[in-house]
Amino acid sequence: MRHAAALKRAAGVVVSTVAVASTIGLLAPEVLGFFQNDEEELSRLEVALMACVQRAERDINAERFGYGAPTAEDCKAVVEVDRCGRPIYQSMELGNLKHARALACMQDILKELWPGPVSIEQRYRFYRHAKVLETVSREQEQRLLDADCAEELRGTIKPDVVLHADRHLLRAILVLDLKFPCPGDREPRWTKYGDKSPYDGFNQGQIYQDALGGKALMLSPKGIFD
């Protein structure tokens, strides 16, 4: 059965395919409608995606801390400084590593279990007042990153996973952002935009929904949150 195979690959172990009530279906009912109200199918997808996130958390922590978990002091440690002179904290480094590991796992799952197109780490430029959204190519993104000390990334957004209902790739039915709080007992939360941002007063989830139209949810090792 292809669903069972996908679940096994997600976790690296045999994962139960018994359906449970879907948190995504509860928080984003329109997604359940996209699955023609088949909560079992949506639950299979949800279990598989969560297995990717939880395994990334365990594996990266094991590689860095030997099956332990980072303490608050570990998370605040400065591991290096970027080319703009800004500190890179271990919490940021761990988050990047866990994101990469989880997203690599999730891409295979989504190919099998999501019936529509998927965008992974696509950057967009969003003109909120004009309600205009544009994709940023990988080449354009690299130029922006190269000029990041000049804040060329202002006005852009980059959700981790955008799930589309059809070929209209500037509209989402669901947006998923991975959150790996450090230390792990902290609750996941959306990043708030500051006064230097065109999105001042809003958080990531609100802007993702405003830009792409779909419900925005956070996936963390502790669960799924809106």
PDB file of C-alpha atoms in Angstrom, residues 58-191:
ATOM      1  CA  ARG A  58      15.508  13.713  17.455  1.00  0.00           C
ATOM      2  CA  ASP A  59      18.229  13.066  14.893  1.00  0.00           C
ATOM      3  CA  ILE A  60      19.810  16.513  14.865  1.00  0.00           C
ATOM      4  CA  ASN A  61      19.738  16.665  18.675  1.00  0.00           C
ATOM      5  CA  ALA A  62      21.361  13.211  18.807  1.00  0.00           C
ATOM      6  CA  GLU A  63      24.064  14.228  16.333  1.00  0.00           C
ATOM      7  CA  ARG A  64      24.842  17.426  18.238  1.00  0.00           C
ATOM      8  CA  PHE A  65      24.188  16.433  21.864  1.00  0.00           C
ATOM      9  CA  GLY A  66      24.356  12.639  21.966  1.00  0.00           C
ATOM     10  CA  TYR A  67      20.663  11.809  22.473  1.00  0.00           C
ATOM     11  CA  GLY A  68      20.248  14.724  24.824  1.00  0.00           C
ATOM     12  CA  ALA A  69      18.528  18.004  24.062  1.00  0.00           C
ATOM     13  CA  PRO A  70      19.864  21.557  24.038  1.00  0.00           C
ATOM     14  CA  THR A  71      19.522  23.557  27.222  1.00  0.00           C
ATOM     15  CA  ALA A  72      18.591  27.222  27.311  1.00  0.00           C
ATOM     16  CA  GLU A  73      22.300  28.035  27.589  1.00  0.00           C
ATOM     17  CA  ASP A  74      23.098  25.827  24.587  1.00  0.00           C
ATOM     18  CA  CYS A  75      20.474  27.645  22.539  1.00  0.00           C
ATOM     19  CA  LYS A  76      21.858  31.098  23.419  1.00  0.00           C
ATOM     20  CA  ALA A  77      25.443  30.177  22.550  1.00  0.00           C
ATOM     21  CA  VAL A  78      26.902  32.161  19.642  1.00  0.00           C
ATOM     22  CA  VAL A  79      28.428  29.679  17.179  1.00  0.00           C
ATOM     23  CA  GLU A  80      29.679  32.176  14.597  1.00  0.00           C
ATOM     24  CA  VAL A  81      29.139  35.619  13.097  1.00  0.00           C
ATOM     25  CA  ASP A  82      27.721  36.174   9.600  1.00  0.00           C
ATOM     26  CA  ARG A  83      29.378  38.369   6.984  1.00  0.00           C
ATOM     27  CA  CYS A  84      27.280  41.331   8.115  1.00  0.00           C
ATOM     28  CA  GLY A  85      28.639  41.013  11.657  1.00  0.00           C
ATOM     29  CA  ARG A  86      25.427  39.597  13.107  1.00  0.00           C
ATOM     30  CA  PRO A  87      25.667  36.766  15.638  1.00  0.00           C
ATOM     31  CA  ILE A  88      24.446  33.300  14.668  1.00  0.00           C
ATOM     32  CA  TYR A  89      23.074  31.554  17.729  1.00  0.00           C
ATOM     33  CA  GLN A  90      23.092  27.796  18.133  1.00  0.00           C
ATOM     34  CA  SER A  91      19.285  27.885  18.205  1.00  0.00           C
ATOM     35  CA  MET A  92      19.346  29.342  14.672  1.00  0.00           C
ATOM     36  CA  GLU A  93      21.892  26.804  13.445  1.00  0.00           C
ATOM     37  CA  LEU A  94      19.931  23.888  14.913  1.00  0.00           C
ATOM     38  CA  GLY A  95      16.710  25.228  13.418  1.00  0.00           C
ATOM     39  CA  ASN A  96      18.285  25.433   9.965  1.00  0.00           C
ATOM     40  CA  LEU A  97      19.622  21.876  10.193  1.00  0.00           C
ATOM     41  CA  LYS A  98      16.268  20.513  11.388  1.00  0.00           C
ATOM     42  CA  HIS A  99      14.377  22.406   8.694  1.00  0.00           C
ATOM     43  CA  ALA A 100      16.568  20.944   5.962  1.00  0.00           C
ATOM     44  CA  ARG A 101      16.244  17.399   7.330  1.00  0.00           C
ATOM     45  CA  ALA A 102      12.469  17.592   7.799  1.00  0.00           C
ATOM     46  CA  LEU A 103      11.775  19.219   4.422  1.00  0.00           C
ATOM     47  CA  ALA A 104      13.808  16.596   2.572  1.00  0.00           C
ATOM     48  CA  CYS A 105      11.622  13.950   4.192  1.00  0.00           C
ATOM     49  CA  MET A 106       8.389  15.850   3.591  1.00  0.00           C
ATOM     50  CA  GLN A 107       8.980  16.324  -0.138  1.00  0.00           C
ATOM     51  CA  ASP A 108       8.701  12.578  -0.756  1.00  0.00           C
ATOM     52  CA  ILE A 109       5.615  12.322   1.443  1.00  0.00           C
ATOM     53  CA  LEU A 110       3.849  15.196  -0.303  1.00  0.00           C
ATOM     54  CA  LYS A 111       4.543  13.750  -3.746  1.00  0.00           C
ATOM     55  CA  GLU A 112       2.621  10.643  -2.719  1.00  0.00           C
ATOM     56  CA  LEU A 113      -0.087  11.899  -0.408  1.00  0.00           C
ATOM     57  CA  TRP A 114      -0.944  15.473  -1.492  1.00  0.00           C
ATOM     58  CA  PRO A 115      -3.214  15.467  -4.566  1.00  0.00           C
ATOM     59  CA  GLY A 116      -2.215  18.946  -5.783  1.00  0.00           C
ATOM     60  CA  PRO A 117       0.910  20.976  -6.594  1.00  0.00           C
ATOM     61  CA  VAL A 118       3.400  21.816  -3.831  1.00  0.00           C
ATOM     62  CA  SER A 119       5.875  24.693  -3.437  1.00  0.00           C
ATOM     63  CA  ILE A 120       8.823  24.140  -1.072  1.00  0.00           C
ATOM     64  CA  GLU A 121      10.690  27.175   0.287  1.00  0.00           C
ATOM     65  CA  GLN A 122       9.433  29.446  -2.466  1.00  0.00           C
ATOM     66  CA  ARG A 123      10.218  33.093  -1.855  1.00  0.00           C
ATOM     67  CA  TYR A 124       7.610  35.727  -2.754  1.00  0.00           C
ATOM     68  CA  ARG A 125       7.496  39.492  -2.836  1.00  0.00           C
ATOM     69  CA  PHE A 126       4.204  40.707  -1.380  1.00  0.00           C
ATOM     70  CA  TYR A 127       2.853  44.217  -1.792  1.00  0.00           C
ATOM     71  CA  ARG A 128       0.288  44.047   0.975  1.00  0.00           C
ATOM     72  CA  HIS A 129      -1.609  47.284   0.342  1.00  0.00           C
ATOM     73  CA  ALA A 130      -1.887  46.604  -3.387  1.00  0.00           C
ATOM     74  CA  LYS A 131      -2.674  42.899  -2.753  1.00  0.00           C
ATOM     75  CA  VAL A 132      -0.031  41.918  -5.309  1.00  0.00           C
ATOM     76  CA  LEU A 133       2.059  38.766  -4.911  1.00  0.00           C
ATOM     77  CA  GLU A 134       5.017  37.808  -7.116  1.00  0.00           C
ATOM     78  CA  THR A 135       7.289  34.799  -7.078  1.00  0.00           C
ATOM     79  CA  VAL A 136      11.015  35.401  -6.686  1.00  0.00           C
ATOM     80  CA  SER A 137      13.189  33.086  -8.779  1.00  0.00           C
ATOM     81  CA  ARG A 138      16.073  31.176  -7.205  1.00  0.00           C
ATOM     82  CA  GLU A 139      18.508  33.391  -9.115  1.00  0.00           C
ATOM     83  CA  GLN A 140      16.791  36.556  -7.902  1.00  0.00           C
ATOM     84  CA  GLU A 141      16.725  35.177  -4.368  1.00  0.00           C
ATOM     85  CA  GLN A 142      20.472  34.553  -4.427  1.00  0.00           C
ATOM     86  CA  ARG A 143      21.072  38.136  -5.522  1.00  0.00           C
ATOM     87  CA  LEU A 144      18.898  39.332  -2.646  1.00  0.00           C
ATOM     88  CA  LEU A 145      20.771  37.115  -0.204  1.00  0.00           C
ATOM     89  CA  ASP A 146      24.102  38.394  -1.493  1.00  0.00           C
ATOM     90  CA  ALA A 147      22.927  41.943  -0.773  1.00  0.00           C
ATOM     91  CA  ASP A 148      21.264  41.081   2.541  1.00  0.00           C
ATOM     92  CA  CYS A 149      23.396  43.513   4.548  1.00  0.00           C
ATOM     93  CA  ALA A 150      21.509  46.204   2.646  1.00  0.00           C
ATOM     94  CA  GLU A 151      18.186  44.621   3.695  1.00  0.00           C
ATOM     95  CA  GLU A 152      17.214  43.723   0.147  1.00  0.00           C
ATOM     96  CA  LEU A 153      15.008  40.938   1.529  1.00  0.00           C
ATOM     97  CA  ARG A 154      12.573  43.422   3.076  1.00  0.00           C
ATOM     98  CA  GLY A 155       9.100  42.876   1.705  1.00  0.00           C
ATOM     99  CA  THR A 156       9.689  39.230   0.844  1.00  0.00           C
ATOM    100  CA  ILE A 157       8.263  36.142   2.519  1.00  0.00           C
ATOM    101  CA  LYS A 158       9.391  32.519   2.374  1.00  0.00           C
ATOM    102  CA  PRO A 159       6.982  29.953   3.864  1.00  0.00           C
ATOM    103  CA  ASP A 160       8.368  26.441   4.184  1.00  0.00           C
ATOM    104  CA  VAL A 161       5.579  24.550   2.407  1.00  0.00           C
ATOM    105  CA  VAL A 162       2.740  25.921   0.282  1.00  0.00           C
ATOM    106  CA  LEU A 163       0.065  23.432  -0.748  1.00  0.00           C
ATOM    107  CA  HIS A 164      -2.030  24.380  -3.760  1.00  0.00           C
ATOM    108  CA  ALA A 165      -5.445  23.084  -4.766  1.00  0.00           C
ATOM    109  CA  ASP A 166      -4.759  23.607  -8.484  1.00  0.00           C
ATOM    110  CA  ARG A 167      -2.185  25.031 -10.915  1.00  0.00           C
ATOM    111  CA  HIS A 168      -2.727  28.582  -9.624  1.00  0.00           C
ATOM    112  CA  LEU A 169       0.622  28.741  -7.829  1.00  0.00           C
ATOM    113  CA  LEU A 170       0.035  32.158  -6.304  1.00  0.00           C
ATOM    114  CA  ARG A 171      -2.850  30.784  -4.224  1.00  0.00           C
ATOM    115  CA  ALA A 172      -2.681  28.269  -1.404  1.00  0.00           C
ATOM    116  CA  ILE A 173      -5.186  26.064   0.305  1.00  0.00           C
ATOM    117  CA  LEU A 174      -2.726  25.433   3.163  1.00  0.00           C
ATOM    118  CA  VAL A 175       0.603  26.944   4.242  1.00  0.00           C
ATOM    119  CA  LEU A 176       2.863  25.001   6.603  1.00  0.00           C
ATOM    120  CA  ASP A 177       5.798  26.516   8.473  1.00  0.00           C
ATOM    121  CA  LEU A 178       8.157  24.349  10.497  1.00  0.00           C
ATOM    122  CA  LYS A 179       9.098  25.540  13.966  1.00  0.00           C
ATOM    123  CA  PHE A 180      11.799  23.974  16.137  1.00  0.00           C
ATOM    124  CA  PRO A 181      11.785  25.923  19.408  1.00  0.00           C
ATOM    125  CA  CYS A 182      15.038  25.929  21.367  1.00  0.00           C
ATOM    126  CA  PRO A 183      14.948  24.694  24.060  1.00  0.00           C
ATOM    127  CA  GLY A 184      12.334  22.141  23.099  1.00  0.00           C
ATOM    128  CA  ASP A 185       9.918  22.903  25.954  1.00  0.00           C
ATOM    129  CA  ARG A 186       9.106  26.321  24.510  1.00  0.00           C
ATOM    130  CA  GLU A 187       5.858  26.762  22.631  1.00  0.00           C
ATOM    131  CA  PRO A 188       6.198  27.403  18.877  1.00  0.00           C
ATOM    132  CA  ARG A 189       5.202  30.902  17.815  1.00  0.00           C
ATOM    133  CA  TRP A 190       4.985  32.960  14.682  1.00  0.00           C
ATOM    134  CA  THR A 191       7.728  35.531  14.161  1.00  0.00           C
TER     135      THR A 191
END
